[in-house]
């Protein structure tokens, strides 16, 4: 210590000298070791203040950022570095130094000897190593399946693009063929109608020929009277010589009632035209069905190919699939590229991917069923690496705002696997595994 606590008793001052000065590198991380070189003035990290080297680890806080007391609890904001050989070095708050509680697995925070700490670093290191190995194996399995899925996606999406071009060409040809057949069908209908009209006129003439003479004269007189205009009509015509009387629509009374024999004659007479028309109709209907089926396939393929399946198509295998997560109360269903639900309640429709630095990290479903007294329901599905596509958790942290976790090979980044292998070989363990110990 800086000295010197003076005690004056009965007028006599006695100087009590502190214990031996601590090493200036105690509690210092390897990365900062150069800043604490012996016999050189120390510069505070935070404000560039320079103090004598002896002031480092003297149990008195000289720097505002506490950087001069890495090995004592003098500074409230200080940080003590545990070396933790065989495990993992880490910082703890300097307030924990010398508090009789073993915070570092190597016991270095209790160097004053008041508390005997058992070194547990080897045990924790073994657990961490095992956890790192398990994570590496999980990633290896996930990356292997991801590779299979992306290869399949590349192959099948290429086939679908080629199929789409072929179908579009067929659809264009079939559309032209359908229009042509429809025109032929219409013309044959006109031919059949004309033939029917001629046959019906012939039958009406035969009816007239078979009428008695007085009936024919009466009918002729009526027809003549109807054909010749009266004087008043002539006068009106002269006054309005530009006016044309609109045609009178035929009524059911104008349509003759044919006998069974006459109907048979009409049917026999137009049989050839009818058969040709019916044949054309069948061809047109078949072509129309083919056109509609081609149009349906084109629409379906265009929908698939418009989806974002990831940079390498790693999410393609999820298309038109749903993944369930069951609790005691509900069954949740997550359907990528489509919808999400809680039983029959909509949690939202597919909206987009969420990305971080270009990497897909989550699915977003929005605009679900309205929540009573709250927003419309929504769901965020956070993705993590796994060998299978499985929803592993689902919570409701906010009112009608749901968050799920899903493991999938699609989230297994091959580059991250290489980092895990290097760390495992070098003995460095990823920070994410610390919670497993």
CSV table of N, CA and C in Angstrom, one decimal, residues 35-128:
chain,number,residue,atom,x,y,z
A,35,UNK,N,0.9,-3.0,-21.5
A,35,UNK,CA,0.6,-1.7,-20.9
A,35,UNK,C,1.1,-1.6,-19.5
A,36,UNK,N,1.4,-2.8,-18.8
A,36,UNK,CA,1.8,-2.8,-17.4
A,36,UNK,C,3.2,-3.2,-17.2
A,37,UNK,N,4.1,-2.8,-18.2
A,37,UNK,CA,5.5,-3.1,-18.1
A,37,UNK,C,6.1,-2.4,-16.8
A,38,UNK,N,7.1,-3.2,-16.3
A,38,UNK,CA,7.7,-2.7,-15.0
A,38,UNK,C,8.5,-1.4,-15.3
A,39,UNK,N,8.6,-0.6,-14.2
A,39,UNK,CA,9.5,0.6,-14.2
A,39,UNK,C,9.2,1.6,-15.3
A,40,UNK,N,8.0,1.6,-15.8
A,40,UNK,CA,7.6,2.7,-16.7
A,40,UNK,C,6.3,3.3,-16.2
A,41,UNK,N,6.2,4.6,-16.4
A,41,UNK,CA,4.9,5.2,-15.9
A,41,UNK,C,3.7,4.6,-16.6
A,42,UNK,N,2.6,4.5,-15.8
A,42,UNK,CA,1.4,3.9,-16.4
A,42,UNK,C,0.4,5.0,-16.9
A,43,UNK,N,-0.2,4.7,-18.0
A,43,UNK,CA,-1.1,5.7,-18.6
A,43,UNK,C,-2.5,5.1,-18.5
A,44,UNK,N,-3.4,5.8,-17.8
A,44,UNK,CA,-4.8,5.3,-17.7
A,44,UNK,C,-5.5,5.1,-19.0
A,45,UNK,N,-6.2,4.0,-19.2
A,45,UNK,CA,-6.8,3.7,-20.5
A,45,UNK,C,-7.9,4.8,-20.9
A,46,UNK,N,-8.6,5.2,-19.9
A,46,UNK,CA,-9.8,6.1,-20.2
A,46,UNK,C,-9.5,7.5,-20.5
A,47,UNK,N,-8.6,8.1,-19.7
A,47,UNK,CA,-8.4,9.6,-19.9
A,47,UNK,C,-6.9,10.0,-20.2
A,48,UNK,N,-6.1,9.0,-20.4
A,48,UNK,CA,-4.7,9.2,-20.8
A,48,UNK,C,-3.9,9.9,-19.6
A,49,UNK,N,-4.4,9.8,-18.4
A,49,UNK,CA,-3.7,10.3,-17.3
A,49,UNK,C,-2.5,9.4,-17.0
A,50,UNK,N,-1.3,10.0,-16.7
A,50,UNK,CA,-0.1,9.2,-16.4
A,50,UNK,C,0.2,9.2,-14.9
A,51,UNK,N,0.5,8.0,-14.3
A,51,UNK,CA,0.8,7.9,-12.9
A,51,UNK,C,2.0,7.1,-12.8
A,52,UNK,N,2.7,7.2,-11.6
A,52,UNK,CA,3.9,6.4,-11.4
A,52,UNK,C,3.6,4.9,-11.4
A,53,UNK,N,4.5,4.1,-11.9
A,53,UNK,CA,4.3,2.6,-12.0
A,53,UNK,C,3.9,2.0,-10.6
A,54,UNK,N,4.5,2.6,-9.5
A,54,UNK,CA,4.2,2.0,-8.2
A,54,UNK,C,2.7,2.2,-7.8
A,55,UNK,N,2.0,3.1,-8.5
A,55,UNK,CA,0.6,3.3,-8.1
A,55,UNK,C,-0.3,2.2,-8.7
A,56,UNK,N,0.2,1.3,-9.5
A,56,UNK,CA,-0.6,0.2,-10.1
A,56,UNK,C,-0.7,-0.9,-9.0
A,57,UNK,N,-1.9,-1.3,-8.8
A,57,UNK,CA,-2.3,-2.4,-7.9
A,57,UNK,C,-1.8,-2.0,-6.5
A,58,UNK,N,-1.9,-0.7,-6.1
A,58,UNK,CA,-1.6,-0.3,-4.7
A,58,UNK,C,-2.8,-0.2,-3.8
A,59,UNK,N,-3.9,-0.7,-4.3
A,59,UNK,CA,-5.2,-0.7,-3.6
A,59,UNK,C,-5.7,0.7,-3.4
A,60,UNK,N,-5.4,1.5,-4.3
A,60,UNK,CA,-5.9,2.9,-4.3
A,60,UNK,C,-6.3,3.3,-5.8
A,61,UNK,N,-7.5,3.8,-6.0
A,61,UNK,CA,-8.0,4.0,-7.3
A,61,UNK,C,-7.5,5.4,-7.8
A,62,UNK,N,-6.6,5.4,-8.7
A,62,UNK,CA,-6.1,6.6,-9.3
A,62,UNK,C,-6.7,7.0,-10.6
A,63,UNK,N,-7.0,6.0,-11.4
A,63,UNK,CA,-7.6,6.2,-12.8
A,63,UNK,C,-9.1,6.1,-12.7
A,64,UNK,N,-9.8,7.1,-13.4
A,64,UNK,CA,-11.3,7.1,-13.4
A,64,UNK,C,-11.9,5.8,-13.9
A,65,UNK,N,-11.2,5.1,-14.9
A,65,UNK,CA,-11.7,3.9,-15.4
A,65,UNK,C,-11.3,2.7,-14.6
A,66,UNK,N,-10.5,2.9,-13.6
A,66,UNK,CA,-10.1,1.7,-12.7
A,66,UNK,C,-9.1,0.9,-13.3
A,67,UNK,N,-8.4,1.3,-14.4
A,67,UNK,CA,-7.5,0.5,-15.1
A,67,UNK,C,-6.1,0.3,-14.3
A,68,UNK,N,-5.9,1.2,-13.3
A,68,UNK,CA,-4.7,1.1,-12.5
A,68,UNK,C,-4.8,0.0,-11.4
A,69,UNK,N,-6.0,-0.5,-11.2
A,69,UNK,CA,-6.2,-1.5,-10.1
A,69,UNK,C,-6.8,-2.8,-10.7
A,70,UNK,N,-6.1,-3.5,-11.6
A,70,UNK,CA,-6.7,-4.7,-12.2
A,70,UNK,C,-6.7,-5.9,-11.2
A,71,UNK,N,-5.8,-5.8,-10.1
A,71,UNK,CA,-5.7,-6.9,-9.2
A,71,UNK,C,-6.3,-6.7,-7.8
A,72,UNK,N,-6.9,-5.5,-7.6
A,72,UNK,CA,-7.5,-5.2,-6.3
A,72,UNK,C,-9.0,-4.8,-6.5
A,73,UNK,N,-9.7,-4.7,-5.4
A,73,UNK,CA,-11.1,-4.2,-5.4
A,73,UNK,C,-11.2,-2.8,-5.1
A,74,UNK,N,-10.1,-2.0,-5.3
A,74,UNK,CA,-10.2,-0.6,-4.9
A,74,UNK,C,-11.1,0.2,-5.8
A,75,UNK,N,-11.2,-0.1,-7.1
A,75,UNK,CA,-12.0,0.6,-8.0
A,75,UNK,C,-13.3,-0.1,-8.3
A,76,UNK,N,-14.4,0.6,-8.1
A,76,UNK,CA,-15.8,0.0,-8.3
A,76,UNK,C,-16.0,-0.5,-9.7
A,77,UNK,N,-15.3,0.2,-10.7
A,77,UNK,CA,-15.5,-0.2,-12.1
A,77,UNK,C,-14.4,-1.0,-12.7
A,78,UNK,N,-13.5,-1.5,-11.8
A,78,UNK,CA,-12.4,-2.3,-12.2
A,78,UNK,C,-12.7,-3.7,-12.7
A,79,UNK,N,-11.8,-4.3,-13.5
A,79,UNK,CA,-12.0,-5.6,-14.0
A,79,UNK,C,-10.8,-6.5,-13.7
A,80,UNK,N,-11.1,-7.6,-13.1
A,80,UNK,CA,-10.0,-8.6,-12.8
A,80,UNK,C,-10.0,-9.8,-13.8
A,81,UNK,N,-8.9,-10.1,-14.3
A,81,UNK,CA,-8.8,-11.1,-15.3
A,81,UNK,C,-8.4,-12.5,-14.7
A,82,UNK,N,-9.2,-13.5,-14.8
A,82,UNK,CA,-8.9,-14.8,-14.3
A,82,UNK,C,-8.2,-15.6,-15.4
A,83,UNK,N,-7.0,-16.1,-15.2
A,83,UNK,CA,-6.3,-16.8,-16.2
A,83,UNK,C,-6.9,-18.1,-16.5
A,84,UNK,N,-7.3,-18.9,-15.5
A,84,UNK,CA,-8.1,-20.1,-15.6
A,84,UNK,C,-7.5,-21.1,-16.6
A,85,UNK,N,-6.2,-21.4,-16.4
A,85,UNK,CA,-5.5,-22.3,-17.2
A,85,UNK,C,-6.3,-23.7,-17.3
A,86,UNK,N,-6.3,-24.2,-18.5
A,86,UNK,CA,-7.1,-25.5,-18.8
A,86,UNK,C,-8.6,-25.2,-19.0
A,87,UNK,N,-9.0,-24.0,-18.8
A,87,UNK,CA,-10.4,-23.7,-19.0
A,87,UNK,C,-10.5,-22.5,-20.0
A,88,UNK,N,-10.9,-21.4,-19.5
A,88,UNK,CA,-11.0,-20.2,-20.4
A,88,UNK,C,-10.9,-19.0,-19.6
A,89,UNK,N,-9.9,-18.1,-20.0
A,89,UNK,CA,-9.7,-16.8,-19.3
A,89,UNK,C,-11.0,-16.0,-19.4
A,90,UNK,N,-11.3,-15.2,-18.3
A,90,UNK,CA,-12.4,-14.3,-18.3
A,90,UNK,C,-12.3,-13.2,-17.3
A,91,UNK,N,-13.0,-12.1,-17.5
A,91,UNK,CA,-13.0,-11.0,-16.6
A,91,UNK,C,-14.1,-11.2,-15.6
A,92,UNK,N,-13.9,-10.7,-14.4
A,92,UNK,CA,-14.9,-10.6,-13.4
A,92,UNK,C,-14.8,-9.2,-12.8
A,93,UNK,N,-15.8,-8.7,-12.1
A,93,UNK,CA,-15.8,-7.4,-11.5
A,93,UNK,C,-14.8,-7.4,-10.4
A,94,UNK,N,-14.0,-6.3,-10.3
A,94,UNK,CA,-13.0,-6.2,-9.2
A,94,UNK,C,-13.6,-6.2,-7.8
A,95,UNK,N,-14.9,-6.0,-7.7
A,95,UNK,CA,-15.5,-6.0,-6.4
A,95,UNK,C,-15.6,-7.4,-5.9
A,96,UNK,N,-15.4,-8.4,-6.7
A,96,UNK,CA,-15.4,-9.8,-6.3
A,96,UNK,C,-14.0,-10.3,-5.8
A,97,UNK,N,-13.0,-9.5,-6.0
A,97,UNK,CA,-11.7,-9.8,-5.6
A,97,UNK,C,-11.5,-9.8,-4.0
A,98,UNK,N,-11.1,-10.9,-3.5
A,98,UNK,CA,-10.9,-10.9,-2.0
A,98,UNK,C,-12.2,-10.9,-1.2
A,99,UNK,N,-13.3,-11.3,-1.8
A,99,UNK,CA,-14.6,-11.3,-1.0
A,99,UNK,C,-14.9,-12.7,-0.4
A,100,UNK,N,-13.9,-13.5,-0.3
A,100,UNK,CA,-14.0,-14.9,0.3
A,100,UNK,C,-14.9,-15.8,-0.5
A,101,UNK,N,-15.2,-15.4,-1.8
A,101,UNK,CA,-16.0,-16.3,-2.7
A,101,UNK,C,-15.1,-16.6,-3.9
A,102,UNK,N,-15.0,-17.9,-4.2
A,102,UNK,CA,-14.2,-18.3,-5.4
A,102,UNK,C,-14.9,-18.1,-6.7
A,103,UNK,N,-14.6,-17.0,-7.4
A,103,UNK,CA,-15.2,-16.7,-8.6
A,103,UNK,C,-14.4,-17.2,-9.8
A,104,UNK,N,-13.1,-17.2,-9.8
A,104,UNK,CA,-12.3,-17.8,-10.8
A,104,UNK,C,-12.1,-19.3,-10.5
A,105,UNK,N,-12.1,-20.1,-11.6
A,105,UNK,CA,-12.0,-21.5,-11.3
A,105,UNK,C,-10.6,-21.9,-10.8
A,106,UNK,N,-9.6,-21.0,-11.1
A,106,UNK,CA,-8.3,-21.3,-10.6
A,106,UNK,C,-8.1,-20.6,-9.2
A,107,UNK,N,-9.1,-19.9,-8.6
A,107,UNK,CA,-9.0,-19.3,-7.3
A,107,UNK,C,-8.1,-18.1,-7.2
A,108,UNK,N,-7.7,-17.5,-8.4
A,108,UNK,CA,-6.8,-16.4,-8.4
A,108,UNK,C,-7.4,-15.1,-7.8
A,109,UNK,N,-8.7,-15.0,-7.7
A,109,UNK,CA,-9.3,-13.8,-7.2
A,109,UNK,C,-9.2,-13.8,-5.7
A,110,UNK,N,-8.9,-14.9,-5.1
A,110,UNK,CA,-8.8,-15.0,-3.6
A,110,UNK,C,-7.3,-15.2,-3.2
A,111,UNK,N,-6.4,-14.4,-3.8
A,111,UNK,CA,-5.0,-14.6,-3.6
A,111,UNK,C,-4.5,-14.2,-2.2
A,112,UNK,N,-5.4,-13.6,-1.4
A,112,UNK,CA,-5.0,-13.2,0.0
A,112,UNK,C,-4.9,-14.3,0.9
A,113,UNK,N,-5.4,-15.5,0.5
A,113,UNK,CA,-5.3,-16.7,1.3
A,113,UNK,C,-6.3,-16.8,2.4
A,114,UNK,N,-7.2,-15.9,2.5
A,114,UNK,CA,-8.3,-16.0,3.5
A,114,UNK,C,-9.2,-17.2,3.2
A,115,UNK,N,-9.4,-17.4,1.9
A,115,UNK,CA,-10.3,-18.5,1.5
A,115,UNK,C,-9.5,-19.5,0.6
A,116,UNK,N,-9.6,-20.7,0.9
A,116,UNK,CA,-8.9,-21.8,0.1
A,116,UNK,C,-9.8,-22.2,-1.0
A,117,UNK,N,-9.4,-21.9,-2.2
A,117,UNK,CA,-10.2,-22.2,-3.4
A,117,UNK,C,-9.7,-23.5,-4.1
A,118,UNK,N,-10.5,-24.4,-4.4
A,118,UNK,CA,-10.1,-25.6,-5.2
A,118,UNK,C,-10.1,-25.3,-6.6
A,119,UNK,N,-9.0,-25.6,-7.3
A,119,UNK,CA,-8.9,-25.4,-8.8
A,119,UNK,C,-9.8,-26.3,-9.5
A,120,UNK,N,-10.8,-25.8,-10.1
A,120,UNK,CA,-11.8,-26.6,-10.9
A,120,UNK,C,-11.7,-26.4,-12.4
A,121,UNK,N,-10.6,-25.7,-12.8
A,121,UNK,CA,-10.5,-25.4,-14.2
A,121,UNK,C,-10.4,-26.6,-15.1
A,122,UNK,N,-9.7,-27.6,-14.7
A,122,UNK,CA,-9.6,-28.8,-15.5
A,122,UNK,C,-10.9,-29.5,-15.8
A,123,UNK,N,-11.7,-29.6,-14.7
A,123,UNK,CA,-13.0,-30.2,-14.8
A,123,UNK,C,-13.9,-29.4,-15.8
A,124,UNK,N,-13.9,-28.1,-15.6
A,124,UNK,CA,-14.8,-27.2,-16.4
A,124,UNK,C,-14.2,-27.2,-17.9
A,125,UNK,N,-12.9,-27.3,-18.0
A,125,UNK,CA,-12.3,-27.3,-19.3
A,125,UNK,C,-12.7,-28.6,-20.1
A,126,UNK,N,-12.8,-29.7,-19.3
A,126,UNK,CA,-13.2,-31.0,-19.9
A,126,UNK,C,-14.7,-30.9,-20.4
A,127,UNK,N,-15.5,-30.3,-19.6
A,127,UNK,CA,-16.9,-30.2,-19.9
A,127,UNK,C,-17.1,-29.3,-21.2
A,128,UNK,N,-16.3,-28.2,-21.2
A,128,UNK,CA,-16.4,-27.3,-22.3
A,128,UNK,C,-15.9,-27.9,-23.6
